Amino acid sequence: MDSFAWTALGIGLICAAITIGLIAFSLRGRKADTRAENRPYLSMLFQGETLIDADDRIWSLFPIPPTAPVWSDLRLALLPMIPDLPKALRPGEHSSDLSEMEITIATQGDRTHVTVYPSGQAGDDWFTTRQCKSLGGHLQSAMMLAPDPIWAVTDESDLLWGNEAFNRYAHAHGGGSAFRDLVTAEVAKHDPQRPKRLDLKAPGLGSGENRWLEVTTQKTTGGQVYFATGVDAVVRAEAAQQNFVQTLSKTFANLTTGLAIFDRDRRLVLFNPALVDLSRVPIDFLSSRPALFEFFDKLRDCRVMPEPKSYDDWRERMALLVAAACDDRFRETWSLANGQTFDVTGQPYPDGAIAFLFNDITAEVSLTRGFRTELDTLQSVIDTFDDAVAVFDSQGTLTVCNTTYADLWSVEPEACILETTIVEATQSWKSAFHPSPVWPELRDFVTNSQERVSWDSELRSKDGREVICRIDPICHGATLIRFCHNSKNRDAHPEPDGLKIVSA
């Protein structure tokens, strides 16, 4: 074979090799493309640790997508479907028999591409199937382990299934069908869209189970699902509240104080019988929940509050009254034309409510006025005495003195009462008389609680005249002390101007 033939053969072999290489490269590319095209997969693109692009199925895993989800967020969301995802984004291929997945992590620059392929044969909905299977498993565990009964029935009321709590209640009520029929019959008596409270009294009910159940129903395709919630604590709380309200109602009913409570909208929400008796306002008016100003208008009409000089001034006064009651600083005494006297107090309550209390203090006012009249009469009587008169209580405090005493010792009765003691008084008296041993004895007599008798002592003032100090025990341990003229001295030396004590 000549050189030309050899040259042609070599060129042919080279061309054949190139052709084979191209065909092999093409087949390998087609194989990869076929893998990518024919096998379903999930694709995620990260920049650093932050997810920047992914399939829609990935984004749907987040009920509220994070602002910038990172690999740890995504891994946590994917673990129920793909339990062996790597903790870090490291390039390479990962696979596991646990998840039956192939995971490829490829990095180029600061970007990482994560691809997840299912092993073996899988349809396009493989991820959705796994997601539903995982979710179904969790839901089944949650439903079966729920502490309250849950069960489902068909449209014909045939029992489909019930959780463990349902089985416990069913066992105490003669079986699942009997318990289902009991609940269905009770629920049917009322609006099925509203919760129904049931009182279960089965003797076989465990001590840890609720006696009261609140049952709600939800319509489903081909049946209904029943949800029962234990409400024993709620029932006990409501019973306690009802008993408390009844106790308060009985207490309010027996109060002699009139009570009117207005809510935050200034509507009368609570009143007691004493308010009706004191105000003489018709009970049907009070029961109609009048507004606060309507209530006081009615009091004015019934002459249960002082008549205002003008209506405009009265309205302004009522506005100030409400403002003061809101600040817990309202208290007034109403003197009515019929002689009654009311003590009215306004107090704020939680949630913007206001309470007004009406007390009839007519008896107390009358008693106080009578007592004041008696005191004034007593004071007038002792003021007519020529003798200087002072009364000390059992503690040795000056309680009463007449004008003669006040003039004699240059004191103000209003200022010295309840401030002057027997010790201070005897110090003042001693300075106006010659020395006498009577003062310590007098102090002991005033504060002595044992049996006492009247006595007197002659004193000589520094101007030479004789004075009789008369000491008499009176009621409640008090002592009456009088400084009077010596009758003998008065006859011998008439003094038209009375006794004059010269201070030392």
Short mmCIF file of C-alpha atoms in Angstrom, two decimals:
data_model
loop_
_atom_site.label_atom_id
_atom_site.label_comp_id
_atom_site.label_asym_id
_atom_site.label_seq_id
_atom_site.Cartn_x
_atom_site.Cartn_y
_atom_site.Cartn_z
CA MET A 1 0.00 0.00 0.00
CA ASP A 2 1.45 3.32 -1.06
CA SER A 3 1.84 6.37 1.11
CA PHE A 4 -1.28 8.00 -0.23
CA ALA A 5 -3.37 5.03 0.84
CA TRP A 6 -1.89 5.08 4.29
CA THR A 7 -2.54 8.77 4.58
CA ALA A 8 -6.18 8.35 3.56
CA LEU A 9 -6.64 5.49 6.02
CA GLY A 10 -5.25 7.59 8.91
CA ILE A 11 -7.48 10.50 8.05
CA GLY A 12 -10.48 8.15 8.01
CA LEU A 13 -9.64 6.66 11.39
CA ILE A 14 -9.30 10.13 12.93
CA CYS A 15 -12.65 11.18 11.51
CA ALA A 16 -14.25 7.99 12.82
CA ALA A 17 -12.85 8.60 16.31
CA ILE A 18 -14.12 12.16 16.33
CA THR A 19 -17.54 11.00 15.18
CA ILE A 20 -17.70 8.32 17.89
CA GLY A 21 -16.62 10.86 20.54
CA LEU A 22 -19.32 13.31 19.42
CA ILE A 23 -21.93 10.58 19.46
CA ALA A 24 -20.87 9.45 22.95
CA PHE A 25 -20.88 13.04 24.28
CA SER A 26 -24.28 13.56 22.73
CA LEU A 27 -25.63 10.38 24.26
CA ARG A 28 -24.21 11.30 27.67
CA GLY A 29 -25.79 14.73 27.49
CA ARG A 30 -29.07 13.20 26.44
CA LYS A 31 -28.84 10.82 29.35
CA ALA A 32 -28.34 13.69 31.78
CA ASP A 33 -31.06 15.67 30.13
CA THR A 34 -33.31 12.64 30.23
CA ARG A 35 -32.57 12.31 33.95
CA ALA A 36 -33.47 15.92 34.46
CA GLU A 37 -36.45 15.86 32.20
CA ASN A 38 -37.96 12.49 33.08
CA ARG A 39 -37.35 12.35 36.84
CA PRO A 40 -39.31 14.70 39.12
CA TYR A 41 -37.25 16.84 41.47
CA LEU A 42 -37.25 19.81 43.80
CA SER A 43 -34.94 22.72 43.10
CA MET A 44 -33.71 25.43 45.50
CA LEU A 45 -31.21 28.21 44.93
CA PHE A 46 -29.36 29.88 47.80
CA GLN A 47 -27.13 32.92 47.93
CA GLY A 48 -24.95 32.22 50.88
CA GLU A 49 -27.40 30.77 53.41
CA THR A 50 -30.43 32.73 52.13
CA LEU A 51 -33.02 31.15 49.83
CA ILE A 52 -33.54 33.36 46.77
CA ASP A 53 -35.46 31.01 44.43
CA ALA A 54 -37.33 27.72 44.72
CA ASP A 55 -40.28 25.70 43.43
CA ASP A 56 -43.73 26.94 44.44
CA ARG A 57 -44.13 23.81 46.53
CA ILE A 58 -41.22 24.96 48.69
CA TRP A 59 -42.73 28.37 49.36
CA SER A 60 -46.05 26.78 50.27
CA LEU A 61 -44.38 25.07 53.24
CA PHE A 62 -44.35 28.40 55.07
CA PRO A 63 -47.84 29.58 56.19
CA ILE A 64 -46.25 33.00 56.65
CA PRO A 65 -43.06 33.07 54.55
CA PRO A 66 -40.06 34.51 56.43
CA THR A 67 -38.62 37.73 55.06
CA ALA A 68 -35.34 36.02 54.20
CA PRO A 69 -35.55 32.25 54.85
CA VAL A 70 -32.25 30.50 55.37
CA TRP A 71 -31.23 26.87 55.01
CA SER A 72 -32.04 26.06 58.67
CA ASP A 73 -35.63 27.37 58.19
CA LEU A 74 -36.11 25.35 55.04
CA ARG A 75 -34.52 22.22 56.50
CA LEU A 76 -36.92 22.37 59.49
CA ALA A 77 -39.92 22.65 57.13
CA LEU A 78 -38.72 19.76 54.91
CA LEU A 79 -37.74 17.30 57.67
CA PRO A 80 -41.23 15.68 57.91
CA MET A 81 -40.94 14.71 54.21
CA ILE A 82 -37.14 14.37 53.90
CA PRO A 83 -35.85 13.32 57.34
CA ASP A 84 -32.10 13.14 56.54
CA LEU A 85 -31.32 16.55 55.07
CA PRO A 86 -27.77 17.66 55.88
CA LYS A 87 -27.40 20.31 58.58
CA ALA A 88 -25.08 22.43 56.47
CA LEU A 89 -24.90 23.34 52.77
CA ARG A 90 -21.83 21.38 51.75
CA PRO A 91 -21.29 20.45 48.08
CA GLY A 92 -21.78 16.82 47.18
CA GLU A 93 -24.41 14.11 46.81
CA HIS A 94 -26.36 12.68 49.71
CA SER A 95 -28.69 9.75 49.85
CA SER A 96 -30.34 7.68 52.54
CA ASP A 97 -32.63 4.73 52.81
CA LEU A 98 -34.65 6.66 55.44
CA SER A 99 -36.00 9.22 53.03
CA GLU A 100 -35.45 7.32 49.76
CA MET A 101 -34.10 10.57 48.34
CA GLU A 102 -31.06 11.69 46.42
CA ILE A 103 -29.87 15.14 47.29
CA THR A 104 -27.35 17.05 45.19
CA ILE A 105 -25.68 20.21 46.46
CA ALA A 106 -23.63 22.15 43.92
CA THR A 107 -21.83 25.44 44.62
CA GLN A 108 -20.71 28.05 42.13
CA GLY A 109 -19.31 31.22 43.62
CA ASP A 110 -21.56 32.41 46.48
CA ARG A 111 -24.56 30.54 45.13
CA THR A 112 -25.62 27.03 46.05
CA HIS A 113 -28.05 24.91 44.06
CA VAL A 114 -29.83 22.12 45.96
CA THR A 115 -31.71 19.47 43.99
CA VAL A 116 -33.76 16.64 45.54
CA TYR A 117 -34.68 13.56 43.49
CA PRO A 118 -36.89 10.70 44.65
CA SER A 119 -35.26 7.28 44.46
CA GLY A 120 -36.80 4.70 42.15
CA GLN A 121 -40.02 5.26 40.28
CA ALA A 122 -42.06 8.28 41.40
CA GLY A 123 -44.72 10.41 39.80
CA ASP A 124 -44.76 14.18 39.47
CA ASP A 125 -46.83 14.44 42.61
CA TRP A 126 -44.31 12.54 44.73
CA PHE A 127 -43.60 15.49 46.99
CA THR A 128 -47.28 16.27 47.53
CA THR A 129 -47.89 12.59 48.32
CA ARG A 130 -45.13 12.54 50.91
CA GLN A 131 -46.34 15.83 52.34
CA CYS A 132 -49.90 14.53 52.69
CA LYS A 133 -48.65 11.29 54.21
CA SER A 134 -46.55 13.16 56.78
CA LEU A 135 -49.35 15.59 57.59
CA GLY A 136 -51.87 12.77 57.79
CA GLY A 137 -49.71 10.92 60.28
CA HIS A 138 -49.41 13.96 62.51
CA LEU A 139 -53.13 14.72 62.27
CA GLN A 140 -54.05 11.13 63.07
CA SER A 141 -51.82 11.17 66.17
CA ALA A 142 -53.25 14.52 67.27
CA MET A 143 -56.84 13.39 66.80
CA MET A 144 -56.39 10.06 68.53
CA LEU A 145 -54.45 11.52 71.47
CA ALA A 146 -56.67 14.58 71.98
CA PRO A 147 -57.79 14.82 75.64
CA ASP A 148 -61.41 15.49 74.62
CA PRO A 149 -63.73 13.19 72.63
CA ILE A 150 -63.83 13.52 68.83
CA TRP A 151 -65.84 11.24 66.55
CA ALA A 152 -67.34 11.14 63.07
CA VAL A 153 -70.65 9.78 61.78
CA THR A 154 -72.22 9.35 58.37
CA ASP A 155 -75.29 11.18 57.15
CA GLU A 156 -77.25 8.16 58.39
CA SER A 157 -75.67 8.64 61.87
CA ASP A 158 -73.53 5.49 61.56
CA LEU A 159 -70.38 5.75 63.66
CA LEU A 160 -67.25 5.94 61.48
CA TRP A 161 -64.52 6.39 64.04
CA GLY A 162 -63.71 7.92 67.43
CA ASN A 163 -60.57 8.79 69.28
CA GLU A 164 -59.34 7.31 72.54
CA ALA A 165 -61.18 9.87 74.69
CA PHE A 166 -64.41 9.00 72.84
CA ASN A 167 -63.83 5.34 73.57
CA ARG A 168 -63.46 6.04 77.30
CA TYR A 169 -66.74 7.98 77.44
CA ALA A 170 -68.43 5.37 75.23
CA HIS A 171 -67.33 2.59 77.59
CA ALA A 172 -68.97 4.45 80.52
CA HIS A 173 -72.24 4.88 78.57
CA GLY A 174 -72.81 1.38 77.27
CA GLY A 175 -70.75 1.48 74.06
CA GLY A 176 -70.01 3.77 71.14
CA SER A 177 -73.47 3.55 69.58
CA ALA A 178 -75.24 4.33 72.86
CA PHE A 179 -73.02 7.31 73.57
CA ARG A 180 -73.43 8.54 69.98
CA ASP A 181 -77.23 8.25 70.21
CA LEU A 182 -77.27 10.10 73.55
CA VAL A 183 -75.28 13.03 72.21
CA THR A 184 -77.11 13.12 68.87
CA ALA A 185 -80.52 13.22 70.57
CA GLU A 186 -79.48 16.10 72.85
CA VAL A 187 -77.85 18.10 70.07
CA ALA A 188 -80.91 17.66 67.83
CA LYS A 189 -83.05 19.56 70.38
CA HIS A 190 -81.17 22.77 69.71
CA ASP A 191 -79.56 24.72 66.90
CA PRO A 192 -76.84 22.40 65.55
CA GLN A 193 -74.67 25.41 64.70
CA ARG A 194 -74.43 26.39 68.36
CA PRO A 195 -72.55 24.50 71.08
CA LYS A 196 -74.68 22.24 73.27
CA ARG A 197 -73.79 21.61 76.90
CA LEU A 198 -74.46 18.09 78.21
CA ASP A 199 -74.57 16.81 81.77
CA LEU A 200 -73.22 13.24 81.84
CA LYS A 201 -74.14 11.21 84.91
CA ALA A 202 -72.86 7.76 83.98
CA PRO A 203 -71.74 5.83 87.09
CA GLY A 204 -68.87 4.27 85.14
CA LEU A 205 -67.31 7.61 84.26
CA GLY A 206 -63.74 7.84 85.54
CA SER A 207 -62.79 10.35 88.21
CA GLY A 208 -60.46 12.08 85.76
CA GLU A 209 -63.16 12.58 83.11
CA ASN A 210 -65.36 15.62 82.77
CA ARG A 211 -69.00 15.30 83.70
CA TRP A 212 -70.02 18.32 81.62
CA LEU A 213 -69.26 18.35 77.89
CA GLU A 214 -69.85 21.14 75.39
CA VAL A 215 -70.46 19.57 71.98
CA THR A 216 -70.11 21.27 68.59
CA THR A 217 -70.61 19.72 65.16
CA GLN A 218 -69.12 20.37 61.75
CA LYS A 219 -70.61 19.21 58.47
CA THR A 220 -68.26 17.23 56.23
CA THR A 221 -68.56 15.39 52.96
CA GLY A 222 -70.83 12.44 53.67
CA GLY A 223 -71.25 13.02 57.40
CA GLN A 224 -70.52 15.08 60.48
CA VAL A 225 -67.67 15.42 62.94
CA TYR A 226 -68.44 15.94 66.63
CA PHE A 227 -66.09 17.82 68.96
CA ALA A 228 -66.69 17.62 72.71
CA THR A 229 -64.88 19.85 75.21
CA GLY A 230 -64.81 19.30 78.98
CA VAL A 231 -66.31 22.33 80.74
CA ASP A 232 -66.50 21.18 84.36
CA ALA A 233 -64.31 24.10 85.48
CA VAL A 234 -66.51 26.55 83.57
CA VAL A 235 -69.68 25.09 85.10
CA ARG A 236 -68.22 25.30 88.60
CA ALA A 237 -67.11 28.88 87.99
CA GLU A 238 -70.55 29.84 86.70
CA ALA A 239 -72.22 28.20 89.70
CA ALA A 240 -69.88 30.03 92.08
CA GLN A 241 -70.57 33.29 90.28
CA GLN A 242 -74.31 32.70 90.46
CA ASN A 243 -74.12 31.94 94.17
CA PHE A 244 -72.01 35.04 94.69
CA VAL A 245 -74.50 37.18 92.77
CA GLN A 246 -77.37 35.71 94.79
CA THR A 247 -75.50 36.44 98.01
CA LEU A 248 -74.85 40.00 96.88
CA SER A 249 -78.49 40.38 95.83
CA LYS A 250 -79.68 39.24 99.25
CA THR A 251 -77.18 41.55 100.91
CA PHE A 252 -78.26 44.49 98.75
CA ALA A 253 -81.90 43.69 99.45
CA ASN A 254 -81.33 43.89 103.21
CA LEU A 255 -79.25 47.07 103.11
CA THR A 256 -80.82 50.22 104.48
CA THR A 257 -78.51 52.20 102.19
CA GLY A 258 -79.98 52.98 98.78
CA LEU A 259 -77.67 51.74 96.01
CA ALA A 260 -77.67 52.79 92.35
CA ILE A 261 -74.93 51.50 90.01
CA PHE A 262 -74.45 52.93 86.51
CA ASP A 263 -72.34 51.23 83.83
CA ARG A 264 -69.73 52.91 81.65
CA ASP A 265 -72.53 54.10 79.34
CA ARG A 266 -74.15 55.77 82.37
CA ARG A 267 -77.16 53.46 82.38
CA LEU A 268 -78.66 52.17 85.62
CA VAL A 269 -77.76 48.48 85.81
CA LEU A 270 -78.31 47.66 89.49
CA PHE A 271 -80.41 49.04 92.32
CA ASN A 272 -81.77 47.68 95.60
CA PRO A 273 -85.16 47.95 97.34
CA ALA A 274 -83.83 50.54 99.79
CA LEU A 275 -83.36 52.95 96.88
CA VAL A 276 -87.03 52.59 95.98
CA ASP A 277 -88.08 53.23 99.58
CA LEU A 278 -85.80 56.24 100.05
CA SER A 279 -86.30 57.90 96.68
CA ARG A 280 -89.97 57.05 96.14
CA VAL A 281 -89.10 56.60 92.45
CA PRO A 282 -91.38 54.04 90.72
CA ILE A 283 -89.73 50.64 90.34
CA ASP A 284 -90.82 50.33 86.70
CA PHE A 285 -88.84 53.50 85.94
CA LEU A 286 -85.72 52.10 87.63
CA SER A 287 -86.18 48.76 85.82
CA SER A 288 -86.15 50.52 82.43
CA ARG A 289 -82.42 51.24 82.87
CA PRO A 290 -82.65 55.05 82.76
CA ALA A 291 -79.64 57.20 81.95
CA LEU A 292 -77.85 58.88 84.82
CA PHE A 293 -79.26 62.37 84.14
CA GLU A 294 -82.75 60.90 83.69
CA PHE A 295 -82.37 59.28 87.12
CA PHE A 296 -81.43 62.54 88.82
CA ASP A 297 -84.18 64.35 86.90
CA LYS A 298 -86.62 61.88 88.42
CA LEU A 299 -85.17 62.43 91.90
CA ARG A 300 -85.69 66.17 91.45
CA ASP A 301 -89.28 65.59 90.31
CA CYS A 302 -89.90 63.44 93.39
CA ARG A 303 -88.36 66.14 95.61
CA VAL A 304 -85.66 63.79 96.82
CA MET A 305 -82.87 66.28 96.15
CA PRO A 306 -82.57 69.99 96.93
CA GLU A 307 -84.53 72.13 94.48
CA PRO A 308 -82.09 74.07 92.26
CA LYS A 309 -82.46 77.80 91.71
CA SER A 310 -82.25 77.33 87.92
CA TYR A 311 -82.39 74.27 85.67
CA ASP A 312 -79.26 75.27 83.71
CA ASP A 313 -77.28 75.60 86.91
CA TRP A 314 -78.62 72.24 88.02
CA ARG A 315 -77.49 70.53 84.81
CA GLU A 316 -74.04 72.01 85.21
CA ARG A 317 -73.97 70.87 88.82
CA MET A 318 -74.94 67.35 87.80
CA ALA A 319 -72.08 67.25 85.28
CA LEU A 320 -69.67 68.28 88.06
CA LEU A 321 -71.26 65.68 90.32
CA VAL A 322 -70.55 62.88 87.84
CA ALA A 323 -66.98 64.08 87.31
CA ALA A 324 -66.39 64.16 91.06
CA ALA A 325 -67.89 60.67 91.50
CA CYS A 326 -65.53 59.34 88.82
CA ASP A 327 -62.60 60.65 90.91
CA ASP A 328 -63.96 59.22 94.20
CA ARG A 329 -64.37 62.70 95.73
CA PHE A 330 -68.15 63.21 95.69
CA ARG A 331 -70.02 63.46 98.95
CA GLU A 332 -72.95 65.76 99.72
CA THR A 333 -75.59 66.20 102.40
CA TRP A 334 -79.06 66.86 100.99
CA SER A 335 -81.50 68.59 103.34
CA LEU A 336 -84.98 68.11 101.91
CA ALA A 337 -88.08 70.22 102.35
CA ASN A 338 -89.88 67.47 104.27
CA GLY A 339 -87.24 67.46 106.99
CA GLN A 340 -85.30 64.42 105.76
CA THR A 341 -81.54 64.55 105.35
CA PHE A 342 -79.64 62.31 102.92
CA ASP A 343 -75.92 61.60 102.84
CA VAL A 344 -75.08 60.94 99.16
CA THR A 345 -71.74 59.42 98.11
CA GLY A 346 -70.38 58.71 94.63
CA GLN A 347 -67.72 56.04 94.09
CA PRO A 348 -65.99 54.84 90.90
CA TYR A 349 -66.00 51.13 90.05
CA PRO A 350 -63.99 49.03 87.55
CA ASP A 351 -64.68 49.35 83.83
CA GLY A 352 -65.91 52.92 84.15
CA ALA A 353 -68.96 52.19 86.34
CA ILE A 354 -70.19 54.59 89.04
CA ALA A 355 -72.10 53.77 92.23
CA PHE A 356 -74.19 56.24 94.21
CA LEU A 357 -75.08 55.46 97.83
CA PHE A 358 -78.01 57.16 99.56
CA ASN A 359 -78.11 57.10 103.38
CA ASP A 360 -81.01 58.53 105.37
CA ILE A 361 -79.24 60.35 108.21
CA THR A 362 -82.30 62.22 109.45
CA ALA A 363 -82.16 60.49 112.86
CA GLU A 364 -78.44 61.13 113.24
CA VAL A 365 -78.82 64.77 112.27
CA SER A 366 -81.73 65.19 114.69
CA LEU A 367 -79.73 63.52 117.45
CA THR A 368 -76.72 65.70 116.74
CA ARG A 369 -78.85 68.81 116.73
CA GLY A 370 -80.48 67.77 120.02
CA PHE A 371 -77.11 67.03 121.53
CA ARG A 372 -75.81 70.40 120.37
CA THR A 373 -78.89 72.09 121.88
CA GLU A 374 -78.29 70.34 125.20
CA LEU A 375 -74.64 71.39 125.19
CA ASP A 376 -75.56 74.97 124.41
CA THR A 377 -78.15 74.91 127.22
CA LEU A 378 -75.62 73.49 129.66
CA GLN A 379 -73.08 76.12 128.64
CA SER A 380 -75.66 78.87 129.09
CA VAL A 381 -76.53 77.57 132.56
CA ILE A 382 -72.97 77.48 133.88
CA ASP A 383 -72.24 80.86 132.27
CA THR A 384 -74.82 82.37 134.67
CA PHE A 385 -72.78 81.26 137.71
CA ASP A 386 -70.76 83.85 139.59
CA ASP A 387 -68.32 81.10 140.53
CA ALA A 388 -65.52 80.11 138.18
CA VAL A 389 -66.44 76.58 137.05
CA ALA A 390 -64.29 74.01 135.21
CA VAL A 391 -64.88 70.33 134.46
CA PHE A 392 -62.05 67.82 133.92
CA ASP A 393 -62.57 64.31 132.59
CA SER A 394 -61.10 61.13 134.08
CA GLN A 395 -57.91 61.62 132.04
CA GLY A 396 -57.40 65.07 133.55
CA THR A 397 -58.35 67.07 130.43
CA LEU A 398 -60.42 70.21 130.60
CA THR A 399 -63.77 69.65 128.86
CA VAL A 400 -66.09 72.48 130.03
CA CYS A 401 -65.62 75.91 131.61
CA ASN A 402 -67.83 78.96 132.00
CA THR A 403 -67.20 82.58 131.09
CA THR A 404 -66.33 83.49 134.69
CA TYR A 405 -63.51 80.93 134.65
CA ALA A 406 -62.34 82.13 131.25
CA ASP A 407 -62.28 85.75 132.40
CA LEU A 408 -60.62 84.88 135.71
CA TRP A 409 -57.74 82.97 134.13
CA SER A 410 -57.65 84.92 130.84
CA VAL A 411 -58.23 81.90 128.57
CA GLU A 412 -60.20 81.35 125.36
CA PRO A 413 -62.72 78.54 125.99
CA GLU A 414 -62.74 77.36 122.38
CA ALA A 415 -58.94 77.24 122.27
CA CYS A 416 -58.25 75.67 125.64
CA ILE A 417 -60.88 72.91 125.60
CA LEU A 418 -59.27 69.47 125.06
CA GLU A 419 -55.83 71.10 125.20
CA THR A 420 -55.51 72.10 128.88
CA THR A 421 -54.70 69.39 131.42
CA ILE A 422 -55.11 69.40 135.20
CA VAL A 423 -51.33 69.66 135.58
CA GLU A 424 -51.17 72.81 133.46
CA ALA A 425 -54.24 74.27 135.17
CA THR A 426 -52.90 73.75 138.71
CA GLN A 427 -49.61 75.38 137.69
CA SER A 428 -51.56 78.44 136.63
CA TRP A 429 -53.77 78.41 139.75
CA LYS A 430 -50.83 77.95 142.12
CA SER A 431 -49.22 81.14 140.86
CA ALA A 432 -52.26 83.20 141.91
CA PHE A 433 -52.45 81.96 145.49
CA HIS A 434 -50.20 81.70 148.49
CA PRO A 435 -48.48 78.34 148.87
CA SER A 436 -50.86 75.49 149.67
CA PRO A 437 -50.50 71.69 149.80
CA VAL A 438 -53.83 71.25 148.02
CA TRP A 439 -52.52 71.18 144.42
CA PRO A 440 -50.86 67.71 144.40
CA GLU A 441 -53.89 66.31 146.19
CA LEU A 442 -56.19 67.94 143.65
CA ARG A 443 -54.26 66.47 140.72
CA ASP A 444 -54.42 62.97 142.23
CA PHE A 445 -58.15 63.33 142.94
CA VAL A 446 -58.99 64.28 139.34
CA THR A 447 -57.20 61.25 137.84
CA ASN A 448 -58.17 58.78 140.58
CA SER A 449 -60.74 56.18 139.47
CA GLN A 450 -61.56 54.87 142.95
CA GLU A 451 -64.53 55.93 145.07
CA ARG A 452 -64.46 59.68 145.65
CA VAL A 453 -66.38 62.21 147.80
CA SER A 454 -66.75 65.96 147.56
CA TRP A 455 -64.36 68.19 149.47
CA ASP A 456 -63.17 71.77 149.53
CA SER A 457 -60.14 73.81 150.52
CA GLU A 458 -59.64 77.40 151.61
CA LEU A 459 -57.13 79.37 149.59
CA ARG A 460 -55.77 82.88 150.02
CA SER A 461 -55.08 84.93 146.98
CA LYS A 462 -52.04 87.15 146.83
CA ASP A 463 -54.23 90.21 147.23
CA GLY A 464 -55.28 88.89 150.66
CA ARG A 465 -58.78 87.63 149.96
CA GLU A 466 -60.03 84.17 150.81
CA VAL A 467 -61.34 81.82 148.10
CA ILE A 468 -63.03 78.47 148.50
CA CYS A 469 -61.96 75.76 146.00
CA ARG A 470 -64.84 73.26 145.82
CA ILE A 471 -64.13 69.80 144.27
CA ASP A 472 -67.08 67.54 143.38
CA PRO A 473 -66.92 64.14 141.59
CA ILE A 474 -69.53 63.83 138.87
CA CYS A 475 -70.57 61.13 136.36
CA HIS A 476 -68.20 59.10 134.17
CA GLY A 477 -65.20 59.86 136.38
CA ALA A 478 -65.24 63.59 135.66
CA THR A 479 -64.54 66.26 138.30
CA LEU A 480 -66.22 69.65 138.80
CA ILE A 481 -63.95 72.36 140.29
CA ARG A 482 -65.34 75.72 141.49
CA PHE A 483 -63.60 78.80 142.76
CA CYS A 484 -66.08 80.78 144.88
CA HIS A 485 -66.10 83.58 147.43
CA ASN A 486 -65.75 82.80 151.09
CA SER A 487 -69.15 83.75 152.50
CA LYS A 488 -67.65 85.13 155.71
CA ASN A 489 -65.18 87.19 153.76
CA ARG A 490 -67.96 88.44 151.48
CA ASP A 491 -70.06 89.60 154.42
CA ALA A 492 -67.12 91.42 156.03
CA HIS A 493 -65.79 92.95 152.88
CA PRO A 494 -68.44 93.39 150.18
CA GLU A 495 -66.94 93.28 146.74
CA PRO A 496 -69.41 94.53 144.11
CA ASP A 497 -66.95 93.82 141.35
CA GLY A 498 -66.43 90.17 142.33
CA LEU A 499 -63.22 88.21 142.96
CA LYS A 500 -60.04 89.57 141.45
CA ILE A 501 -57.08 87.17 141.16
CA VAL A 502 -53.75 88.90 140.85
CA SER A 503 -51.23 86.90 138.95
CA ALA A 504 -47.79 86.50 140.47
#
